[in-house]
Amino acid sequence: MIDRLVGLMILVISVTVFLVARGYEAGFGDPLGPAVFPQMVAALAAILSLGMIFRPDPNPDFRMDRARLKQLATLAVLIGYVLLLEPLGFPVSTTLATALLAALFGARAMRALATGLGTGVGLYLLFNNVLGLPLPLAPAFIG
Amino acid sequence: MDILNALMDGFSVALTPTNLGLAVFGCFIGTLIGALPGLGPVNGVAILIPVAFAMKLSPGSALILLSCIYYGCMYGGRISSIMLNIPGDEPAIMTTLDGYPMAKKGKAAQALGISAVASFVGATVATLGLTFFAPYLAKAAIYFGPADYFALYVMAFATIGGVAGVNPIKTLLAAVIGLMLASVGLDPATGTARFTFGSYNLYDGFDPIVSIVGLFAISEILMYFERIAGEGGEAVPLDRGLPKLREVFAGFPASLRGSVIGFICGVLPGAGASLGAFVSYNVEKQVSDKDGTFGTGDPRGIAAPEAGNNAASGGALIPMLTLGVPGSGTTAVMLALLISLNIQPGPLLFERQPEIVWGLIASLYIANVVLLVMNVPLVGIFTRLLSLPQWLLMPVVIMVSFIGIYSISHAPFDLFVMIAFGVLGYALRKLDISLVPVVLGLLLGADMENNLRRALSISGGDFGILVHSSIALAIYALTAVMLFLTVIMARRQTGKAAS
């Protein structure tokens, strides 16, 4: 069932791509232009998506359980980390993110915090001082 | 003699203190990554590419470092197969069949010794093959025109399904998804912005390295939470430090057979190390399993697939370096590295930048010796690392990949792209769609389109040029033969499974 849905999605996307690509114009001495190759690929994708729609595989194992919640939490931590990386500076944001991830992977609170601190400070020193790649240090509001 | 001279020049590049140090470091890190369950060579190399950038290495040195990591991963993959019954990477699956039973019988040291020597034999045979065949292929490839390259890309995409795919439609679809993603960004020939949704961030398209780290490393972390419940692998204790010399060579003839088979599998585009290990094991089983000892800890059952997967990973470097068409997932990642370093792989690489090619090849010989030393007497270090807790390893690995990507461009946008590719990779894996063709499509899409457009501007728009040259025709014929063989092999396998 999921295969059919995904196949349908790919079909819609490839038809859209095909139509959008019609607007790209060819240049001089380039008989094919920027439109034809994407259209060839989109047509192929559309044909292949029919294969998924009409001959779907059985559904993969997918339930809302603890593993799923942990995956969502991990994604939330990662997205939050990227948002906070520049505002909070590297050491603070990395310590927080690593500690939360370690906890998600089953570390106890103190160990998670220690892993976070070690990673935040250690990687900052490694990249900023040893490898010479400047990383944002202090929170932006301090300066 | 040309080749030997070039190789000597290569050794003079590889033996500079920096490069030698990088080779040893790469071997160590590679074995480590290979040994850790779940983190395969693709992940290892992908995560460390940004680190190589960060170290501001010269292109040649960066390539040496990552190739040594690649070879190291192939050696290391066997360690967790044998000790935990969990393959460190896909090609190491076949090693669990006889490796783990042997370790359970209290002969873990012997199993590790046999597989280390087999890895050495396989990788050395492949490196020799690389030394002597690659220059000839490069010479032949100079005559390839745009239409021939287009045919070559068609072959790479059509044949990769034979190995990677459970469902061939999905494997092809994966390649097409990659090709679609590759067309995002400014068209280099006309400057038309394609599929950018008006965002300047997408004008350069998707950086292959950002996409690869997302597809493999981030999706691996998401998959980890699902696998964690099923596995309760207990490490087998190591019986003693060093195996006896006689025991270690028990599988030597099997290693030689496995090496040759693996090497051939590796050279074929789209095949790679998993196929090498698989075919080597099965052939060895047919040749020497007279008493039904395979699967219970037969030394030959360890030697053959280990030699096979290492030989295949060396062989896979040949099409990548000479034609720019990678033969496996990891070599696809290495191709991404070359492109980012502004090195155009292909026949001209051998003429214009011989120091890079031959320095690389020479350092692979050195890596093999270093890896043999690391993996026989020092294997205890790596087996001990298997007991490092995942809550420590995984977060650190994630953070290293984030900083690595951030350090390339200092653009949070790239990190969001990486997370998005991670979710895409996870979804594709859940749907049984292989990731390797996606990466190939993403990497080769631009070149495939350029060659097609160049061919058609030569012919003035006549599509007939695609089948005019005899080289292109030969490639299409070879593609047809390989597809035919794949179908026959698939039939035989399902037939066997049914009976």
Short mmCIF file of C-alpha atoms in Angstrom, two decimals, chain A residues 2-3 6 10 14 17 20 24 27 29-34 37-38 40-42 44-45 48 51-52 57 60-62 67-68 70-71 74-75 78-79 81-83 85-86 90 94 97-98 101-102 104-105 107 111 115 119 123 127 131-136, chain B residues 51 54-56 150 167 169-170 172-173 176-177 179-180 183 187 189-190 192-195 218 221-226 390-392 394-396 398-400 402-403 406-407 410 412 415-416 419 423 426 430-431 433 445 448-449 452-453 456-457 460-461 463:
data_model
loop_
_atom_site.label_atom_id
_atom_site.label_comp_id
_atom_site.label_asym_id
_atom_site.label_seq_id
_atom_site.Cartn_x
_atom_site.Cartn_y
_atom_site.Cartn_z
CA ILE A 2 2.79 2.40 0.93
CA ASP A 3 4.51 1.46 -2.33
CA VAL A 6 4.97 6.56 -2.97
CA ILE A 10 6.75 10.01 -7.78
CA SER A 14 7.77 13.54 -12.51
CA VAL A 17 9.05 18.18 -13.52
CA VAL A 20 8.15 22.76 -15.56
CA TYR A 24 13.66 26.06 -20.21
CA GLY A 27 20.86 28.17 -26.52
CA GLY A 29 24.78 25.46 -30.92
CA ASP A 30 23.12 23.33 -28.27
CA PRO A 31 20.33 21.51 -30.06
CA LEU A 32 19.23 19.68 -26.93
CA GLY A 33 19.08 22.63 -24.55
CA PRO A 34 18.52 22.50 -20.81
CA PHE A 37 17.52 15.69 -20.43
CA PRO A 38 15.38 16.48 -17.36
CA MET A 40 13.87 12.24 -20.50
CA VAL A 41 14.64 11.48 -16.85
CA ALA A 42 11.17 12.55 -15.73
CA LEU A 44 11.58 7.40 -17.24
CA ALA A 45 10.66 8.10 -13.61
CA LEU A 48 9.04 3.28 -13.39
CA GLY A 51 5.82 -0.36 -11.68
CA MET A 52 5.56 0.59 -8.00
CA ASP A 57 6.00 -4.86 -2.42
CA PRO A 60 7.57 -2.49 5.53
CA ASP A 61 7.31 -2.89 9.28
CA PHE A 62 6.27 0.56 10.51
CA ALA A 67 11.84 3.50 18.20
CA ARG A 68 9.70 5.87 16.13
CA LYS A 70 13.25 8.26 19.38
CA GLN A 71 13.74 8.87 15.67
CA THR A 74 16.63 12.73 17.19
CA LEU A 75 15.46 14.74 14.19
CA LEU A 78 19.38 17.84 15.01
CA ILE A 79 17.15 20.57 13.60
CA TYR A 81 21.07 22.14 16.86
CA VAL A 82 21.37 23.70 13.41
CA LEU A 83 19.06 26.56 14.44
CA LEU A 85 24.54 26.63 16.31
CA GLU A 86 25.25 30.22 15.32
CA PHE A 90 29.61 26.06 18.95
CA THR A 94 27.21 21.09 20.69
CA ALA A 97 22.89 18.48 21.39
CA THR A 98 25.41 15.73 22.14
CA LEU A 101 21.57 12.50 21.70
CA ALA A 102 23.57 10.42 24.17
CA LEU A 104 18.41 9.15 23.41
CA PHE A 105 20.94 6.39 22.76
CA ALA A 107 23.08 6.94 28.41
CA ARG A 111 27.18 10.16 31.48
CA THR A 115 29.77 13.00 26.76
CA THR A 119 32.43 16.47 22.65
CA LEU A 123 35.74 19.07 18.99
CA PHE A 127 38.70 22.02 14.79
CA LEU A 131 42.89 22.19 12.38
CA GLY A 132 42.56 25.97 12.17
CA LEU A 133 38.88 26.10 11.19
CA PRO A 134 37.18 28.99 12.91
CA LEU A 135 33.94 27.98 14.61
CA PRO A 136 31.57 30.41 16.36
CA VAL B 51 37.65 16.29 7.89
CA ALA B 54 39.42 20.69 7.15
CA MET B 55 43.00 19.47 7.37
CA LYS B 56 43.72 21.42 4.16
CA PHE B 150 26.80 8.33 -22.51
CA ASN B 167 13.32 -5.34 -6.89
CA ILE B 169 12.27 -1.54 -10.81
CA LYS B 170 13.08 0.12 -7.51
CA LEU B 172 16.32 1.78 -11.54
CA LEU B 173 13.95 4.22 -9.92
CA VAL B 176 16.43 8.08 -11.78
CA ILE B 177 15.72 9.86 -8.50
CA LEU B 179 19.46 11.94 -11.84
CA MET B 180 16.49 14.18 -11.06
CA SER B 183 19.51 18.51 -12.43
CA ASP B 187 22.46 24.72 -16.03
CA ALA B 189 25.69 25.66 -20.53
CA THR B 190 22.89 28.21 -20.63
CA THR B 192 19.05 28.60 -16.79
CA ALA B 193 18.03 28.05 -13.16
CA ARG B 194 16.38 24.64 -12.99
CA PHE B 195 14.06 23.47 -10.20
CA ILE B 218 22.03 10.39 9.11
CA ILE B 221 21.35 6.74 12.83
CA LEU B 222 17.58 6.66 12.26
CA MET B 223 17.76 2.99 11.26
CA TYR B 224 19.81 2.24 14.37
CA PHE B 225 16.85 2.77 16.71
CA GLU B 226 14.89 0.09 14.88
CA GLN B 390 26.81 3.06 21.44
CA TRP B 391 25.60 6.07 23.46
CA LEU B 392 29.15 7.37 23.32
CA MET B 394 26.88 7.49 17.87
CA PRO B 395 26.52 11.08 19.16
CA VAL B 396 30.21 11.76 18.56
CA ILE B 398 26.93 12.57 14.33
CA MET B 399 28.65 15.68 15.65
CA VAL B 400 31.79 15.05 13.62
CA PHE B 402 27.85 18.04 11.31
CA ILE B 403 30.98 20.06 12.01
CA TYR B 406 29.61 23.13 8.47
CA SER B 407 33.34 23.71 8.14
CA HIS B 410 29.76 27.76 7.10
CA PRO B 412 23.47 26.28 8.16
CA LEU B 415 23.12 21.23 7.38
CA PHE B 416 19.37 21.39 6.75
CA ILE B 419 19.13 16.37 7.49
CA VAL B 423 15.15 11.58 6.06
CA TYR B 426 15.71 6.59 5.67
CA LYS B 430 12.40 1.50 4.51
CA LEU B 431 10.93 1.07 1.04
CA ILE B 433 15.14 1.18 -2.44
CA GLY B 445 23.87 13.16 -13.75
CA MET B 448 25.75 12.23 -18.42
CA GLU B 449 23.74 15.22 -19.57
CA LEU B 452 24.57 13.71 -24.36
CA ARG B 453 24.36 17.40 -25.24
CA LEU B 456 24.02 15.95 -30.16
CA SER B 457 25.67 19.28 -30.89
CA GLY B 460 23.40 18.71 -35.13
CA GLY B 461 20.54 17.18 -33.15
CA PHE B 463 20.01 11.07 -32.02
#
